[in-house]
XYZ file of C-alpha atoms in Angstrom:
339
model
C 33.580 -59.043 58.969
C 35.116 -56.884 61.690
C 38.307 -56.328 59.689
C 36.335 -55.215 56.630
C 34.342 -52.726 58.725
C 37.539 -51.372 60.244
C 39.057 -51.051 56.776
C 36.039 -49.125 55.515
C 36.153 -46.809 58.523
C 39.861 -46.220 58.009
C 39.309 -45.443 54.335
C 36.514 -43.014 55.156
C 38.667 -41.343 57.798
C 41.600 -40.942 55.383
C 39.354 -39.514 52.687
C 37.769 -37.065 55.117
C 41.192 -35.946 56.335
C 42.373 -35.415 52.751
C 39.257 -33.411 51.873
C 39.512 -31.221 54.979
C 43.223 -30.581 54.338
C 42.564 -29.685 50.691
C 39.780 -27.264 51.609
C 41.961 -25.629 54.272
C 44.785 -25.180 51.763
C 42.320 -23.582 49.337
C 41.131 -21.263 52.122
C 44.697 -20.183 52.899
C 45.481 -19.539 49.227
C 42.327 -17.492 48.684
C 42.987 -15.521 51.880
C 46.549 -14.668 50.861
C 45.468 -13.569 47.404
C 42.600 -11.489 48.828
C 44.889 -9.681 51.244
C 47.685 -9.139 48.725
C 46.168 -7.814 45.495
C 44.277 -4.611 44.807
C 44.929 -0.955 44.056
C 47.613 -1.080 46.756
C 49.372 -4.440 46.123
C 51.510 -6.089 48.779
C 54.246 -8.653 48.327
C 54.172 -11.706 50.563
C 56.958 -10.389 52.796
C 55.167 -7.040 53.147
C 51.918 -8.798 53.945
C 53.556 -10.970 56.582
C 55.372 -8.020 58.130
C 52.200 -5.903 58.228
C 50.181 -8.732 59.783
C 52.624 -8.723 62.692
C 52.633 -4.943 63.099
C 55.757 -4.135 61.093
C 54.264 -2.345 58.078
C 53.850 1.384 57.556
C 50.638 3.263 58.305
C 49.233 3.007 54.771
C 49.815 -0.744 54.607
C 48.228 -1.251 58.031
C 45.157 0.771 57.048
C 44.650 -1.061 53.737
C 45.137 -4.463 55.331
C 43.218 -4.135 58.605
C 40.507 -1.628 57.691
C 39.750 -2.467 54.044
C 40.766 -5.986 53.062
C 40.721 -7.995 56.299
C 37.104 -7.221 57.327
C 35.897 -7.939 53.789
C 37.742 -11.269 53.728
C 36.568 -12.332 57.196
C 32.981 -11.408 56.338
C 33.189 -13.440 53.110
C 34.469 -16.449 55.051
C 31.779 -16.139 57.739
C 28.922 -15.604 55.287
C 30.086 -18.401 52.991
C 30.450 -20.805 55.908
C 27.028 -19.852 57.293
C 25.277 -20.327 53.966
C 27.108 -23.588 53.303
C 26.069 -24.951 56.693
C 22.470 -23.751 56.245
C 22.224 -25.436 52.864
C 23.675 -28.672 54.218
C 21.188 -28.676 57.099
C 18.187 -28.269 54.807
C 19.400 -30.720 52.171
C 20.172 -33.354 54.785
C 16.851 -32.809 56.542
C 14.756 -33.011 53.377
C 17.041 -35.463 51.500
C 16.768 -33.210 48.467
C 19.691 -31.526 46.650
C 17.456 -28.589 45.686
C 16.682 -27.673 49.291
C 18.501 -24.413 50.016
C 17.495 -21.154 51.727
C 17.285 -19.216 48.456
C 15.244 -21.782 46.509
C 12.968 -22.440 49.507
C 12.159 -18.742 49.835
C 13.878 -18.277 53.208
C 16.386 -15.807 51.769
C 13.573 -14.100 49.857
C 11.424 -13.777 52.973
C 14.335 -12.445 55.007
C 15.215 -10.056 52.188
C 11.653 -8.769 51.810
C 11.409 -8.139 55.553
C 14.761 -6.353 55.543
C 13.789 -4.203 52.552
C 10.551 -3.278 54.319
C 12.569 -2.327 57.395
C 14.975 -0.222 55.299
C 12.491 1.558 53.053
C 9.451 1.917 55.317
C 10.749 1.863 58.889
C 14.197 3.358 58.250
C 15.905 0.588 60.199
C 19.656 -0.008 59.934
C 22.313 -1.833 61.906
C 21.587 -4.775 64.216
C 17.816 -4.196 64.075
C 17.996 -5.052 60.391
C 19.142 -8.552 61.358
C 16.116 -8.844 63.661
C 13.778 -7.868 60.819
C 15.444 -10.306 58.419
C 15.261 -13.092 60.980
C 11.570 -12.377 61.509
C 10.894 -12.659 57.776
C 12.854 -15.891 57.581
C 10.986 -17.327 60.582
C 7.620 -16.581 58.968
C 8.675 -18.378 55.789
C 10.123 -21.283 57.769
C 6.896 -21.669 59.765
C 4.869 -21.755 56.571
C 7.211 -24.311 55.008
C 7.119 -26.529 58.091
C 3.331 -26.449 57.919
C 3.282 -27.161 54.179
C 5.791 -30.005 54.421
C 4.583 -31.644 57.606
C 3.835 -34.853 55.685
C 7.049 -36.638 54.729
C 5.466 -39.150 52.343
C 6.155 -36.949 49.329
C 9.901 -36.855 50.043
C 9.904 -33.102 50.633
C 8.633 -32.194 47.148
C 5.632 -30.351 48.572
C 7.945 -28.228 50.683
C 10.153 -27.479 47.654
C 7.155 -26.344 45.617
C 5.832 -24.243 48.487
C 9.250 -22.652 48.854
C 9.401 -21.754 45.171
C 5.997 -20.097 45.479
C 7.102 -18.156 48.562
C 10.255 -17.053 46.738
C 8.208 -15.581 43.871
C 5.854 -13.887 46.351
C 8.833 -12.377 48.174
C 10.187 -11.011 44.911
C 6.816 -9.429 44.150
C 6.660 -7.790 47.598
C 10.224 -6.544 47.276
C 9.588 -5.085 43.823
C 6.457 -3.305 45.082
C 8.404 -1.755 47.949
C 11.194 -0.688 45.588
C 8.755 1.007 43.197
C 7.065 2.914 46.010
C 10.314 4.044 47.667
C 12.317 7.202 47.062
C 15.001 6.956 44.410
C 17.928 7.317 46.830
C 16.603 4.692 49.222
C 15.670 2.359 46.372
C 19.177 2.603 44.922
C 20.745 1.729 48.267
C 18.320 -1.164 48.732
C 19.030 -2.416 45.205
C 22.751 -2.658 45.907
C 21.969 -4.496 49.133
C 19.554 -6.866 47.353
C 22.252 -7.841 44.862
C 24.536 -8.961 47.676
C 27.727 -7.020 48.320
C 30.718 -7.290 50.623
C 32.030 -3.794 49.862
C 32.568 -1.312 52.710
C 32.308 -3.898 55.461
C 33.022 -2.417 58.921
C 34.412 -4.521 61.720
C 31.279 -4.188 63.861
C 29.298 -5.986 61.143
C 31.872 -8.768 61.142
C 31.775 -9.072 64.944
C 27.960 -9.217 64.961
C 27.864 -12.008 62.384
C 30.666 -13.832 64.219
C 28.741 -13.741 67.505
C 25.642 -15.209 65.855
C 27.669 -17.900 64.079
C 29.398 -18.893 67.318
C 26.047 -18.991 69.125
C 24.572 -21.215 66.397
C 27.547 -23.599 66.284
C 26.326 -25.936 69.087
C 23.011 -26.393 67.257
C 24.859 -27.107 64.005
C 27.061 -29.696 65.716
C 24.029 -31.312 67.346
C 22.179 -31.493 64.019
C 25.237 -33.030 62.377
C 25.019 -35.860 64.929
C 21.223 -36.214 64.895
C 20.379 -35.940 61.206
C 21.987 -39.269 60.163
C 19.852 -40.974 62.828
C 16.614 -39.348 61.647
C 17.341 -40.506 58.097
C 16.960 -44.088 59.318
C 13.323 -43.390 60.141
C 11.442 -41.921 63.091
C 11.016 -45.241 64.998
C 14.710 -46.076 64.751
C 15.721 -42.546 65.753
C 13.326 -42.637 68.713
C 14.804 -45.936 69.882
C 18.205 -44.207 69.891
C 16.886 -41.283 71.918
C 16.416 -38.780 69.080
C 13.050 -37.151 68.343
C 12.706 -36.508 64.620
C 10.256 -33.622 64.990
C 12.557 -31.851 67.413
C 15.536 -32.291 65.093
C 13.438 -30.949 62.231
C 12.560 -27.765 64.119
C 16.119 -27.205 65.396
C 17.629 -27.725 61.929
C 15.185 -25.349 60.234
C 15.540 -22.637 62.890
C 19.336 -22.888 62.772
C 19.342 -22.625 58.980
C 17.013 -19.616 59.170
C 19.197 -17.920 61.782
C 22.384 -18.387 59.741
C 20.679 -17.218 56.556
C 18.922 -14.229 58.104
C 21.955 -12.761 59.840
C 24.067 -12.952 56.696
C 21.213 -11.580 54.621
C 20.853 -8.623 56.986
C 24.448 -7.438 56.606
C 25.499 -8.391 53.068
C 22.193 -9.017 51.290
C 20.645 -12.238 49.971
C 23.660 -13.814 48.252
C 22.323 -16.602 46.080
C 23.363 -20.166 45.288
C 26.203 -20.578 47.823
C 23.870 -22.584 50.067
C 22.910 -24.725 47.078
C 26.362 -25.309 45.618
C 28.491 -25.844 48.741
C 26.733 -29.017 50.024
C 26.466 -30.402 46.494
C 30.247 -30.061 46.143
C 31.058 -31.314 49.650
C 28.999 -34.502 49.534
C 30.773 -36.153 46.568
C 34.115 -35.160 48.065
C 33.311 -36.939 51.327
C 31.428 -39.862 49.785
C 29.531 -42.588 51.666
C 26.447 -40.379 51.962
C 28.027 -38.203 54.641
C 26.088 -35.183 55.863
C 29.234 -33.067 55.685
C 27.885 -29.929 57.368
C 31.333 -28.786 58.483
C 32.847 -29.533 55.085
C 29.950 -27.745 53.385
C 30.619 -24.699 55.559
C 34.316 -24.723 54.587
C 33.482 -25.147 50.896
C 30.989 -22.284 51.150
C 33.684 -20.057 52.653
C 36.045 -20.886 49.790
C 33.355 -20.341 47.158
C 32.231 -16.941 48.421
C 35.722 -15.564 49.050
C 36.828 -16.730 45.588
C 33.679 -15.240 44.032
C 34.453 -11.952 45.768
C 37.896 -11.948 44.163
C 36.285 -12.454 40.768
C 33.789 -9.686 41.498
C 36.577 -7.252 42.360
C 39.168 -7.995 39.695
C 37.644 -9.960 36.787
C 36.743 -6.771 34.900
C 39.597 -4.217 34.880
C 38.547 -1.008 36.561
C 35.067 -2.343 37.420
C 33.997 -3.867 40.738
C 30.632 -5.628 40.741
C 28.642 -6.938 43.720
C 29.578 -10.481 44.649
C 25.943 -11.556 44.278
C 26.249 -11.043 40.527
C 29.077 -13.589 40.349
C 27.434 -16.159 42.627
C 24.165 -15.810 40.718
C 25.837 -16.376 37.345
C 27.904 -19.355 38.514
C 25.075 -20.789 40.595
C 22.607 -20.665 37.703
C 24.971 -22.745 35.569
C 25.488 -25.154 38.463
C 21.737 -25.504 38.959
C 21.238 -26.305 35.273
C 23.969 -28.929 35.518
C 22.373 -30.399 38.640
C 18.994 -30.631 36.925
C 20.618 -32.237 33.884
C 22.042 -35.111 35.928
C 20.095 -38.278 36.558
C 19.367 -37.273 40.149
C 18.156 -33.864 39.020
C 15.875 -35.346 36.343
C 14.222 -37.509 39.004
C 13.218 -34.322 40.846
């Protein structure tokens, strides 16, 4: 019995190591391609030399002021959304639980649009407004889904309703706004990584680092809460406390990314759904989901920049198109039909 358990643990550990290594290799490949191609292409030796301070002034500007902040922001936002989606899906045990489908992204986006168009807010205060909108939605969802007997379906339905309401509020604000402001808000609502300054990247990085301890704690607590509240309590874990911490952490990660790049859709839905089968054995896979989300968003940004010659589209267009197909596939599976 002991030998079989040890063998299973060893197999799980080897599989997890292989998955993590594969995702890291994909991250490196996407990063190299992102930093190399564009209107000012760089060969690998030029890229390596410029990274270490040996390139000319033009190469240094293109690399460190144009491409590097966009790539780092894509990695941070993708990782944040992947972790947020994994937290919500693990908490609710539902593959459709994600910040965009639950209305958290919509609430954060509506609050941010209100701050942009009505209050004239920009910069870090925009993140505060987006976080406030996400918190309001999260509080409503926690109230609507306080009974766990329905398996989280009530919360999913409430989130869909909140998402539609957020769209209605956003559309009303867009119609009432001036044309110039509405155009700027529309580009932001689509989700774009273009023209990303370093201070935006640093702000998002600080929030992500601050939220990391809560993410790590939830990754340890959530498997215990899935065994039931009495069992979790006997192990020293309070299910209600884990529920609040997981939701607030997911809202924080979603709101800060939404504030600086817009409500990018479907990354939070797709990343955990891809990470879980890779890990197997019902693993929560929050860290792996974050890495997969980083790969997905950075790859989608490459497609957005170079798929159509001479045309660069917002990355939210690509994630929305791919995510819609993925959602249809998820609903077509046996697990999706049960939902």
